[in-house]
């Protein structure tokens, strides 16, 4: 035993040395320092087994001596040996870290040695207890860190971070099986040169990892440099590694990997450290097991999403944003359905504490399942479990905050040798985003179909009003609106065509709207007028805070979209839709409504072109009939009659027509033919109102 005595009285130091060295059976190496700084210097060069110190020294006094000495003593216990009989001082010294407080006048040889031995053992016990407590804290921190995620890389990084804080000089390697063919892969090389280890990353397990796999138990090598089992001695030498502990990662009788710990100091990997590292590996094995289950669930989720490219792309974007796909790994009793294990992701996805899953009977059936899906999901599971079949199902779960969460549940039925179900294991994957993307895709498809139908109606319809009404019906149906209307401007810039859908009293509303035809610039219709003038869509999420909208407000409408109808770059009307509840309209709703409004413009343009073509054809037909009449008869009266008939048919209103023929060989009017007026009356009125030289006028014209 190496004893350091710090005492300024040389004679008393000699007495203590003789007292200790005279004891048989206990070799004592006694060192003496007369000053505190000398004692601290000695400890820095050679740590003693015990330090005995007097509090009254030339360079320090009282408890200050103990405070300065404690940081340098390390594992060595400190015994205060002083002549001051002060119980309060003794208690304070013990509370600050001294192992014992002895009076110089009360010691004897054997009692003194016994006190030293007790102090040494108490210090060792304190250190062991401290190390044990520290390791328990580290194990707890590691367990919390690695069970809070199902990502394998996150698990390994959390583990290495904690090991690095506890054993900073330790080097670590992780080996995991790649497949069932015996191929292994090194996934982590920490605190050593990766270049030397890289050539051995992949392939069949060899060297130290192979030794652990074959042993199926912990492998300890105290002198790794002289051991034949390492397959890469250059790496051992290059990294100054002297000892090795390899621990198999086993969980539920499954070998999940090998973790290797390398020491650069002899004796560092003692039995206590080996026991701690073995316990640590058990926690890692469970985390790796859960991470592997999570990875399988990930692959399953990805394979399901490949069926729909748009859903797959949406899910991939979502995965990239959040960094991982959460999945609930669970285990339950096949009879009671009570959960026996639930991964921590359950709380992240659904908000319920894991303890609630484990302690609440029928938690899945009574609390988790959505009421509308409960009966179907329970009956399906009962049937499949009764037949011992693995199965998959999709259902809605009610989260702790009331949200509906879509889950894809993959269930495996574990059976005994008799074929009876003894355990259920499964993975619940949150597919809410996939479902929403699928619904969005279906809605988009329905919109495309509807637009195609509208286009076909526009091309084939001969009834303009019918086509416009169908478009309005489609707009209201696709957008899920409560109310809709179309208002078209007359050439005089008034509203003269009104089509209504969803109004409580459409006839009264139509009467009110038609009454406003003569006053299109009424302030109460300012919003529609603004849309017409700007040819821009206007969205009103709450019309109560806006002036105008008398009809909508009478109908109890709160939110409105007004879209202009354009033809030849000119606004000729508006499409209006609304809801009786406050609504935050989405951009795709507005875009769809604008598309339908453009279809209405096309319908009106088509109708206008059709009318122009019809009028032109009628004019051509009239000219041909006149020509045929002139060719087929030499009767002047017949020719003039056909001519007047065709001229009159061109106009949609009653018109007065008069034709005057020149007399032969002169420039004076003779024959007068009239329609819708008496010829004599026409002649008198004509001559009375036009007293001019007709022959001169005719000459000038001709």
mmCIF file of C-alpha atoms in Angstrom, residues 5 60 94 111 131 147 190 431 443 695 698:
data_model
loop_
_atom_site.group_PDB
_atom_site.id
_atom_site.type_symbol
_atom_site.label_atom_id
_atom_site.label_comp_id
_atom_site.label_asym_id
_atom_site.label_seq_id
_atom_site.Cartn_x
_atom_site.Cartn_y
_atom_site.Cartn_z
ATOM 1 C CA UNK A 5 1.439 11.809 4.456
ATOM 2 C CA UNK A 60 -2.651 26.234 3.457
ATOM 3 C CA UNK A 94 -16.377 14.581 5.834
ATOM 4 C CA UNK A 111 -6.580 1.334 14.871
ATOM 5 C CA UNK A 131 -19.428 4.352 -11.812
ATOM 6 C CA UNK A 147 -36.290 3.957 -28.510
ATOM 7 C CA UNK A 190 -16.013 5.210 -34.838
ATOM 8 C CA UNK A 431 -51.263 6.768 -45.182
ATOM 9 C CA UNK A 443 -61.286 14.833 -58.111
ATOM 10 C CA UNK A 695 -83.997 64.814 -113.730
ATOM 11 C CA UNK A 698 -80.737 61.429 -111.744
#
